[in-house]
Amino acid sequence: MIIKPTESELEILNILWSKGPSTVREVHEVLEQNKEAGYTTTLKLMQIMHDKTLLTRDASSKSHVYTANVSQQKTQGQYIKRMIDNVFNGSASQLVIQALGNHKTNKKELDEIKKYLAEMEKKTK
Amino acid sequence: MIIKPTESELEILNILWSKGPSTVREVHEVLEQNKEAGYTTTLKLMQIMHDKTLLTRDASSKSHVYTANVSQQKTQGQYIKRMIDNVFNGSASQLVIQALGNHKTNKKELDEIKKYLAEMEKKTK
DNA sequence: TTGTATTTACGAAAATATTCGTAGGTTTGC
DNA sequence: GCAAACCTACGAATATTTTCGTAAATACAA
């Protein structure tokens, strides 16, 4: 199944991924920190996401509690794939190098990457 | 200036980046290989992109010749930034690792990345 | 109980993106 | 010169995404 949340949906997924199951109100309060938005806008979005099964919800209490129903990892993977295909001519290394170049990457992050590369090497042998 | 081409626009930019300046017909023929689309649809899109100054054009001959007016590198950079922010919680290394993990990366690509990392190291010192 | 606040459901407007038909102009080959 | 092929311009229909107002239900406090 192809997961293709819109940008707004992605913002909401991100909040749910990091905070865990939340009510509309809770999600909305986080969203508001970055941009203006009406409460019912957030509500509607999350209802639509529920219809699309991007979210599940527990309606047992008055304020429904929503949970992301797609994994962060899988969603990330599909985004990357789309991006590599559409924007990077299929070259993952081009993406990686751009990412490292444009973004200020700290030592800890670099170490993680090197560690990961080393593991890949091992498996290849 | 923030560059934010839509998905369709990105497809066209990619063609222009790789083929260089081209007519609508030439772009359209490449597009057709991947998906069904009417000629005037492609034309209209490129006209809109011209209005947005994503493309420049030479109208001196009957078939106008369009050129990408945004660099591939800059566009890529902005996409990555947006993606890191929206989908990867601001962590570039998370993106890099996902990219390497999901995508089959060959030895040549891996070498390029390692080389790049080594250079970064040098500069940091 | 009663009213105030909060919530959901839902329709619909507004904004944005995509697709296409048609009209009119230009080129080309016969 | 004339028709066929091809091109642009442009309006408008569709589709998709985002936003919001309103009504009805529920909870809660006085």
mmCIF file of C-alpha atoms (C1' of nucleotides) in Angstrom:
data_model
loop_
_atom_site.group_PDB
_atom_site.id
_atom_site.type_symbol
_atom_site.label_atom_id
_atom_site.label_comp_id
_atom_site.label_asym_id
_atom_site.label_seq_id
_atom_site.Cartn_x
_atom_site.Cartn_y
_atom_site.Cartn_z
ATOM 1 C CA MET A 1 0.000 0.000 0.000
ATOM 2 C CA ILE A 2 1.309 3.370 -0.987
ATOM 3 C CA ILE A 3 1.304 5.950 1.751
ATOM 4 C CA LYS A 4 1.085 9.450 0.466
ATOM 5 C CA PRO A 5 0.045 11.887 3.132
ATOM 6 C CA THR A 6 -0.295 15.485 2.096
ATOM 7 C CA GLU A 7 1.932 18.092 3.721
ATOM 8 C CA SER A 8 -0.631 18.988 6.341
ATOM 9 C CA GLU A 9 -1.192 15.370 7.112
ATOM 10 C CA LEU A 10 2.489 14.888 7.482
ATOM 11 C CA GLU A 11 2.689 17.615 10.074
ATOM 12 C CA ILE A 12 0.062 15.836 12.093
ATOM 13 C CA LEU A 13 1.703 12.460 11.705
ATOM 14 C CA ASN A 14 4.944 13.935 12.953
ATOM 15 C CA ILE A 15 3.290 15.189 16.078
ATOM 16 C CA LEU A 16 1.665 11.838 16.725
ATOM 17 C CA TRP A 17 4.899 9.993 16.091
ATOM 18 C CA SER A 18 6.752 12.082 18.602
ATOM 19 C CA LYS A 19 4.053 12.574 21.232
ATOM 20 C CA GLY A 20 2.226 9.290 20.867
ATOM 21 C CA PRO A 21 -1.574 8.964 20.908
ATOM 22 C CA SER A 22 -3.173 12.375 21.315
ATOM 23 C CA THR A 23 -6.432 14.231 21.142
ATOM 24 C CA VAL A 24 -7.232 16.767 18.479
ATOM 25 C CA ARG A 25 -6.777 19.491 21.053
ATOM 26 C CA GLU A 26 -3.270 18.338 21.897
ATOM 27 C CA VAL A 27 -2.252 18.081 18.287
ATOM 28 C CA HIS A 28 -3.764 21.423 17.562
ATOM 29 C CA GLU A 29 -1.817 23.115 20.305
ATOM 30 C CA VAL A 30 1.449 21.907 18.853
ATOM 31 C CA LEU A 31 0.455 22.950 15.360
ATOM 32 C CA GLU A 32 -0.454 26.412 16.575
ATOM 33 C CA GLN A 33 3.103 26.997 17.690
ATOM 34 C CA ASN A 34 4.204 27.100 14.096
ATOM 35 C CA LYS A 35 1.245 28.444 12.212
ATOM 36 C CA GLU A 36 -2.147 29.957 12.523
ATOM 37 C CA ALA A 37 -4.979 27.493 12.175
ATOM 38 C CA GLY A 38 -8.514 27.055 13.387
ATOM 39 C CA TYR A 39 -9.368 24.211 15.687
ATOM 40 C CA THR A 40 -11.954 22.740 13.363
ATOM 41 C CA THR A 41 -9.403 22.728 10.592
ATOM 42 C CA THR A 42 -7.211 20.414 12.576
ATOM 43 C CA LEU A 43 -10.221 18.359 13.569
ATOM 44 C CA LYS A 44 -11.369 17.960 10.002
ATOM 45 C CA LEU A 45 -7.919 16.990 8.841
ATOM 46 C CA MET A 46 -7.643 14.313 11.453
ATOM 47 C CA GLN A 47 -11.107 13.020 10.597
ATOM 48 C CA ILE A 48 -10.107 12.771 6.980
ATOM 49 C CA MET A 49 -6.932 10.986 7.965
ATOM 50 C CA HIS A 50 -9.057 8.604 9.974
ATOM 51 C CA ASP A 51 -11.252 7.958 6.936
ATOM 52 C CA LYS A 52 -8.120 7.220 4.935
ATOM 53 C CA THR A 53 -6.965 4.950 7.754
ATOM 54 C CA LEU A 54 -3.837 6.973 8.273
ATOM 55 C CA LEU A 55 -4.984 7.258 11.875
ATOM 56 C CA THR A 56 -6.906 5.026 14.223
ATOM 57 C CA ARG A 57 -8.906 6.430 17.071
ATOM 58 C CA ASP A 58 -10.330 5.510 20.401
ATOM 59 C CA ALA A 59 -13.732 7.130 20.735
ATOM 60 C CA SER A 60 -14.533 5.750 24.144
ATOM 61 C CA SER A 61 -14.063 9.059 25.916
ATOM 62 C CA LYS A 62 -15.528 12.297 24.752
ATOM 63 C CA SER A 63 -12.298 13.568 23.321
ATOM 64 C CA HIS A 64 -11.265 10.957 20.835
ATOM 65 C CA VAL A 65 -7.687 9.806 21.049
ATOM 66 C CA TYR A 66 -5.913 9.400 17.726
ATOM 67 C CA THR A 67 -2.940 7.217 16.933
ATOM 68 C CA ALA A 68 -0.791 7.127 13.817
ATOM 69 C CA ASN A 69 -1.603 4.043 11.811
ATOM 70 C CA VAL A 70 1.389 4.198 9.508
ATOM 71 C CA SER A 71 4.917 3.784 10.742
ATOM 72 C CA GLN A 72 7.315 6.643 10.664
ATOM 73 C CA GLN A 73 9.940 4.442 9.130
ATOM 74 C CA LYS A 74 7.791 3.216 6.285
ATOM 75 C CA THR A 75 6.514 6.692 5.514
ATOM 76 C CA GLN A 76 10.023 8.077 5.546
ATOM 77 C CA GLY A 77 11.159 5.290 3.268
ATOM 78 C CA GLN A 78 8.473 6.024 0.722
ATOM 79 C CA TYR A 79 9.196 9.727 0.781
ATOM 80 C CA ILE A 80 12.835 9.116 0.192
ATOM 81 C CA LYS A 81 12.155 6.766 -2.610
ATOM 82 C CA ARG A 82 9.874 9.271 -4.281
ATOM 83 C CA MET A 83 12.402 11.978 -3.805
ATOM 84 C CA ILE A 84 15.296 9.957 -5.136
ATOM 85 C CA ASP A 85 13.252 9.078 -8.199
ATOM 86 C CA ASN A 86 11.754 12.497 -8.835
ATOM 87 C CA VAL A 87 14.402 14.920 -7.759
ATOM 88 C CA PHE A 88 17.674 13.014 -7.722
ATOM 89 C CA ASN A 89 17.526 10.999 -10.905
ATOM 90 C CA GLY A 90 17.577 7.758 -8.991
ATOM 91 C CA SER A 91 20.879 8.429 -7.295
ATOM 92 C CA ALA A 92 20.802 7.859 -3.563
ATOM 93 C CA SER A 93 24.349 9.038 -3.094
ATOM 94 C CA GLN A 94 23.528 12.341 -4.711
ATOM 95 C CA LEU A 95 20.788 12.775 -2.154
ATOM 96 C CA VAL A 96 23.028 11.807 0.713
ATOM 97 C CA ILE A 97 25.746 14.192 -0.286
ATOM 98 C CA GLN A 98 23.302 17.039 -0.755
ATOM 99 C CA ALA A 99 21.806 16.298 2.620
ATOM 100 C CA LEU A 100 25.157 16.343 4.319
ATOM 101 C CA GLY A 101 26.307 19.395 2.474
ATOM 102 C CA ASN A 102 23.354 21.666 2.958
ATOM 103 C CA HIS A 103 22.500 20.740 6.430
ATOM 104 C CA LYS A 104 24.808 21.459 9.288
ATOM 105 C CA THR A 105 25.590 18.019 10.539
ATOM 106 C CA ASN A 106 27.194 17.661 13.920
ATOM 107 C CA LYS A 107 29.806 15.155 14.971
ATOM 108 C CA LYS A 108 27.379 12.829 16.630
ATOM 109 C CA GLU A 109 25.342 12.565 13.481
ATOM 110 C CA LEU A 110 28.419 11.992 11.384
ATOM 111 C CA ASP A 111 29.485 9.204 13.677
ATOM 112 C CA GLU A 112 26.136 7.531 13.364
ATOM 113 C CA ILE A 113 26.424 7.618 9.639
ATOM 114 C CA LYS A 114 29.933 6.232 9.619
ATOM 115 C CA LYS A 115 28.909 3.482 11.944
ATOM 116 C CA TYR A 116 26.068 2.636 9.644
ATOM 117 C CA LEU A 117 28.320 2.618 6.607
ATOM 118 C CA ALA A 118 30.747 0.319 8.368
ATOM 119 C CA GLU A 119 27.964 -2.123 9.063
ATOM 120 C CA MET A 120 26.872 -2.056 5.458
ATOM 121 C CA GLU A 121 30.423 -2.884 4.423
ATOM 122 C CA LYS A 122 30.494 -5.871 6.652
ATOM 123 C CA LYS A 123 27.292 -7.265 5.246
ATOM 124 C CA THR A 124 28.436 -6.774 1.705
ATOM 125 C CA LYS A 125 31.473 -8.951 2.200
ATOM 126 C CA MET B 1 13.483 32.973 -2.923
ATOM 127 C CA ILE B 2 11.692 29.803 -2.075
ATOM 128 C CA ILE B 3 11.368 27.324 -4.875
ATOM 129 C CA LYS B 4 8.450 25.035 -4.509
ATOM 130 C CA PRO B 5 7.532 23.343 -7.742
ATOM 131 C CA THR B 6 4.605 20.962 -7.676
ATOM 132 C CA GLU B 7 5.134 17.308 -8.536
ATOM 133 C CA SER B 8 4.200 17.793 -12.159
ATOM 134 C CA GLU B 9 6.463 20.766 -12.421
ATOM 135 C CA LEU B 10 9.264 18.775 -10.940
ATOM 136 C CA GLU B 11 8.912 16.121 -13.597
ATOM 137 C CA ILE B 12 9.327 18.772 -16.223
ATOM 138 C CA LEU B 13 12.277 20.390 -14.504
ATOM 139 C CA ASN B 14 13.994 17.051 -14.339
ATOM 140 C CA ILE B 15 13.635 16.574 -18.048
ATOM 141 C CA LEU B 16 15.009 20.029 -18.742
ATOM 142 C CA TRP B 17 17.891 19.541 -16.346
ATOM 143 C CA SER B 18 18.945 16.359 -18.030
ATOM 144 C CA LYS B 19 18.205 17.222 -21.668
ATOM 145 C CA GLY B 20 18.902 20.923 -21.569
ATOM 146 C CA PRO B 21 16.732 23.526 -23.320
ATOM 147 C CA SER B 22 13.822 21.850 -25.061
ATOM 148 C CA THR B 23 10.541 22.466 -26.780
ATOM 149 C CA VAL B 24 7.208 21.485 -25.317
ATOM 150 C CA ARG B 25 7.028 18.672 -27.824
ATOM 151 C CA GLU B 26 10.356 17.239 -26.705
ATOM 152 C CA VAL B 27 9.428 17.436 -23.058
ATOM 153 C CA HIS B 28 6.060 15.938 -23.782
ATOM 154 C CA GLU B 29 7.526 12.965 -25.534
ATOM 155 C CA VAL B 30 9.649 12.109 -22.542
ATOM 156 C CA LEU B 31 6.707 12.529 -20.186
ATOM 157 C CA GLU B 32 4.587 10.251 -22.304
ATOM 158 C CA GLN B 33 6.977 7.393 -21.722
ATOM 159 C CA ASN B 34 5.905 7.265 -18.125
ATOM 160 C CA LYS B 35 2.343 8.402 -18.138
ATOM 161 C CA GLU B 36 -0.602 9.299 -20.250
ATOM 162 C CA ALA B 37 -1.021 13.013 -20.808
ATOM 163 C CA GLY B 38 -2.402 15.309 -23.429
ATOM 164 C CA TYR B 39 -0.064 17.611 -25.294
ATOM 165 C CA THR B 40 -1.891 20.751 -24.252
ATOM 166 C CA THR B 41 -1.609 19.664 -20.652
ATOM 167 C CA THR B 42 2.142 19.707 -20.890
ATOM 168 C CA LEU B 43 2.009 22.971 -22.781
ATOM 169 C CA LYS B 44 -0.173 24.612 -20.176
ATOM 170 C CA LEU B 45 2.039 23.427 -17.372
ATOM 171 C CA MET B 46 5.121 24.847 -19.006
ATOM 172 C CA GLN B 47 3.338 28.126 -19.644
ATOM 173 C CA ILE B 48 2.403 28.324 -15.982
ATOM 174 C CA MET B 49 5.966 27.551 -15.027
ATOM 175 C CA HIS B 50 7.057 30.321 -17.317
ATOM 176 C CA ASP B 51 4.648 32.717 -15.596
ATOM 177 C CA LYS B 52 6.117 31.659 -12.262
ATOM 178 C CA THR B 53 9.585 32.201 -13.733
ATOM 179 C CA LEU B 54 10.537 28.614 -13.097
ATOM 180 C CA LEU B 55 11.362 28.498 -16.805
ATOM 181 C CA THR B 56 12.640 30.977 -19.312
ATOM 182 C CA ARG B 57 11.875 30.676 -22.988
ATOM 183 C CA ASP B 58 13.099 31.670 -26.348
ATOM 184 C CA ALA B 59 10.119 32.490 -28.536
ATOM 185 C CA SER B 60 12.049 33.456 -31.605
ATOM 186 C CA SER B 61 11.191 30.335 -33.521
ATOM 187 C CA LYS B 62 7.730 28.935 -33.823
ATOM 188 C CA SER B 63 8.297 26.215 -31.279
ATOM 189 C CA HIS B 64 9.388 28.008 -28.168
ATOM 190 C CA VAL B 65 12.441 26.634 -26.459
ATOM 191 C CA TYR B 66 12.233 26.409 -22.703
ATOM 192 C CA THR B 67 15.075 26.379 -20.200
ATOM 193 C CA ALA B 68 14.999 25.658 -16.494
ATOM 194 C CA ASN B 69 15.449 28.864 -14.579
ATOM 195 C CA VAL B 70 16.158 27.260 -11.206
ATOM 196 C CA SER B 71 19.203 25.162 -10.549
ATOM 197 C CA GLN B 72 18.908 21.506 -9.882
ATOM 198 C CA GLN B 73 21.200 21.819 -6.929
ATOM 199 C CA LYS B 74 19.261 24.569 -5.250
ATOM 200 C CA THR B 75 15.951 22.856 -5.828
ATOM 201 C CA GLN B 76 17.308 19.624 -4.461
ATOM 202 C CA GLY B 77 18.657 21.441 -1.445
ATOM 203 C CA GLN B 78 15.323 22.988 -0.652
ATOM 204 C CA TYR B 79 13.518 19.714 -1.033
ATOM 205 C CA ILE B 80 15.900 18.040 1.310
ATOM 206 C CA LYS B 81 15.572 20.775 3.834
ATOM 207 C CA ARG B 82 11.819 20.564 3.735
ATOM 208 C CA MET B 83 11.942 16.835 4.029
ATOM 209 C CA ILE B 84 14.369 16.854 6.915
ATOM 210 C CA ASP B 85 12.170 19.330 8.735
ATOM 211 C CA ASN B 86 8.817 17.746 7.970
ATOM 212 C CA VAL B 87 9.512 14.074 7.866
ATOM 213 C CA PHE B 88 12.747 13.510 9.713
ATOM 214 C CA ASN B 89 12.385 15.733 12.746
ATOM 215 C CA GLY B 90 15.334 17.825 11.691
ATOM 216 C CA SER B 91 17.792 14.949 11.688
ATOM 217 C CA ALA B 92 19.876 14.757 8.551
ATOM 218 C CA SER B 93 21.577 11.577 9.626
ATOM 219 C CA GLN B 94 18.238 9.871 10.027
ATOM 220 C CA LEU B 95 17.489 10.762 6.446
ATOM 221 C CA VAL B 96 20.843 9.577 5.223
ATOM 222 C CA ILE B 97 20.552 6.260 6.970
ATOM 223 C CA GLN B 98 17.049 5.691 5.676
ATOM 224 C CA ALA B 99 18.193 6.556 2.191
ATOM 225 C CA LEU B 100 21.052 4.112 2.330
ATOM 226 C CA GLY B 101 18.949 1.422 3.914
ATOM 227 C CA ASN B 102 15.940 1.443 1.656
ATOM 228 C CA HIS B 103 17.653 2.059 -1.583
ATOM 229 C CA LYS B 104 19.997 -0.453 -3.080
ATOM 230 C CA THR B 105 23.237 1.416 -3.103
ATOM 231 C CA ASN B 106 26.071 0.061 -5.158
ATOM 232 C CA LYS B 107 29.742 0.117 -4.342
ATOM 233 C CA LYS B 108 30.519 3.110 -6.483
ATOM 234 C CA GLU B 109 27.897 5.172 -4.729
ATOM 235 C CA LEU B 110 29.131 4.058 -1.345
ATOM 236 C CA ASP B 111 32.639 5.080 -2.257
ATOM 237 C CA GLU B 112 31.490 8.503 -3.278
ATOM 238 C CA ILE B 113 29.787 8.957 0.026
ATOM 239 C CA LYS B 114 32.817 7.804 1.989
ATOM 240 C CA LYS B 115 35.029 10.086 0.043
ATOM 241 C CA TYR B 116 32.716 12.939 0.792
ATOM 242 C CA LEU B 117 32.621 12.111 4.470
ATOM 243 C CA ALA B 118 36.394 11.998 4.587
ATOM 244 C CA GLU B 119 36.569 15.471 3.117
ATOM 245 C CA MET B 120 34.117 16.759 5.645
ATOM 246 C CA GLU B 121 36.281 15.353 8.395
ATOM 247 C CA LYS B 122 39.299 17.144 7.110
ATOM 248 C CA LYS B 123 37.525 20.470 7.063
ATOM 249 C CA THR B 124 36.200 20.037 10.561
ATOM 250 C CA LYS B 125 39.683 19.690 11.967
ATOM 251 C "C1'" DT C 1 -31.049 21.962 36.688
ATOM 252 C "C1'" DT C 2 -29.140 25.272 33.778
ATOM 253 C "C1'" DG C 3 -25.877 27.499 31.246
ATOM 254 C "C1'" DT C 4 -21.031 27.555 29.707
ATOM 255 C "C1'" DA C 5 -17.330 25.332 27.533
ATOM 256 C "C1'" DT C 6 -15.741 21.723 24.738
ATOM 257 C "C1'" DT C 7 -16.264 18.328 21.480
ATOM 258 C "C1'" DT C 8 -17.662 15.934 17.105
ATOM 259 C "C1'" DA C 9 -19.876 15.790 12.532
ATOM 260 C "C1'" DC C 10 -20.524 17.704 8.368
ATOM 261 C "C1'" DG C 11 -21.309 20.648 4.453
ATOM 262 C "C1'" DA C 12 -19.429 23.847 1.806
ATOM 263 C "C1'" DA C 13 -16.372 27.676 0.511
ATOM 264 C "C1'" DA C 14 -11.679 28.845 -0.879
ATOM 265 C "C1'" DA C 15 -7.325 27.823 -2.588
ATOM 266 C "C1'" DT C 16 -4.418 25.114 -5.412
ATOM 267 C "C1'" DA C 17 -3.190 21.825 -8.946
ATOM 268 C "C1'" DT C 18 -4.214 19.250 -13.101
ATOM 269 C "C1'" DT C 19 -6.388 18.316 -17.388
ATOM 270 C "C1'" DC C 20 -8.314 19.323 -21.707
ATOM 271 C "C1'" DG C 21 -11.007 21.438 -25.622
ATOM 272 C "C1'" DT C 22 -11.165 24.960 -28.882
ATOM 273 C "C1'" DA C 23 -9.788 28.871 -31.526
ATOM 274 C "C1'" DG C 24 -6.550 31.080 -34.158
ATOM 275 C "C1'" DG C 25 -1.908 31.608 -36.067
ATOM 276 C "C1'" DT C 26 2.327 29.614 -38.481
ATOM 277 C "C1'" DT C 27 4.835 26.361 -41.151
ATOM 278 C "C1'" DT C 28 5.441 22.879 -44.567
ATOM 279 C "C1'" DG C 29 4.845 20.121 -48.523
ATOM 280 C "C1'" DC C 30 2.472 19.414 -52.610
ATOM 281 C "C1'" DG D 1 -2.293 28.748 -53.170
ATOM 282 C "C1'" DC D 2 -4.132 25.397 -50.191
ATOM 283 C "C1'" DA D 3 -4.660 21.812 -47.044
ATOM 284 C "C1'" DA D 4 -2.693 19.195 -43.401
ATOM 285 C "C1'" DA D 5 0.098 19.302 -39.465
ATOM 286 C "C1'" DC D 6 1.676 21.672 -35.721
ATOM 287 C "C1'" DC D 7 2.012 25.388 -32.500
ATOM 288 C "C1'" DT D 8 0.442 28.809 -28.892
ATOM 289 C "C1'" DA D 9 -2.988 31.058 -25.983
ATOM 290 C "C1'" DC D 10 -6.530 30.723 -23.045
ATOM 291 C "C1'" DG D 11 -10.749 29.678 -20.669
ATOM 292 C "C1'" DA D 12 -12.854 26.465 -18.177
ATOM 293 C "C1'" DA D 13 -13.899 21.887 -16.146
ATOM 294 C "C1'" DT D 14 -12.034 18.547 -12.623
ATOM 295 C "C1'" DA D 15 -9.721 17.067 -8.933
ATOM 296 C "C1'" DT D 16 -7.437 17.717 -4.724
ATOM 297 C "C1'" DT D 17 -6.238 20.051 -0.538
ATOM 298 C "C1'" DT D 18 -7.147 23.280 3.045
ATOM 299 C "C1'" DT D 19 -10.015 26.106 5.732
ATOM 300 C "C1'" DC D 20 -13.921 27.289 8.408
ATOM 301 C "C1'" DG D 21 -18.807 28.036 10.075
ATOM 302 C "C1'" DT D 22 -22.645 25.966 12.201
ATOM 303 C "C1'" DA D 23 -25.356 22.591 14.537
ATOM 304 C "C1'" DA D 24 -25.906 18.992 17.717
ATOM 305 C "C1'" DA D 25 -24.079 16.200 21.498
ATOM 306 C "C1'" DT D 26 -21.619 15.797 25.808
ATOM 307 C "C1'" DA D 27 -19.407 17.148 30.075
ATOM 308 C "C1'" DC D 28 -18.933 19.958 33.864
ATOM 309 C "C1'" DA D 29 -19.479 23.505 37.223
ATOM 310 C "C1'" DA D 30 -22.336 26.556 39.789
#
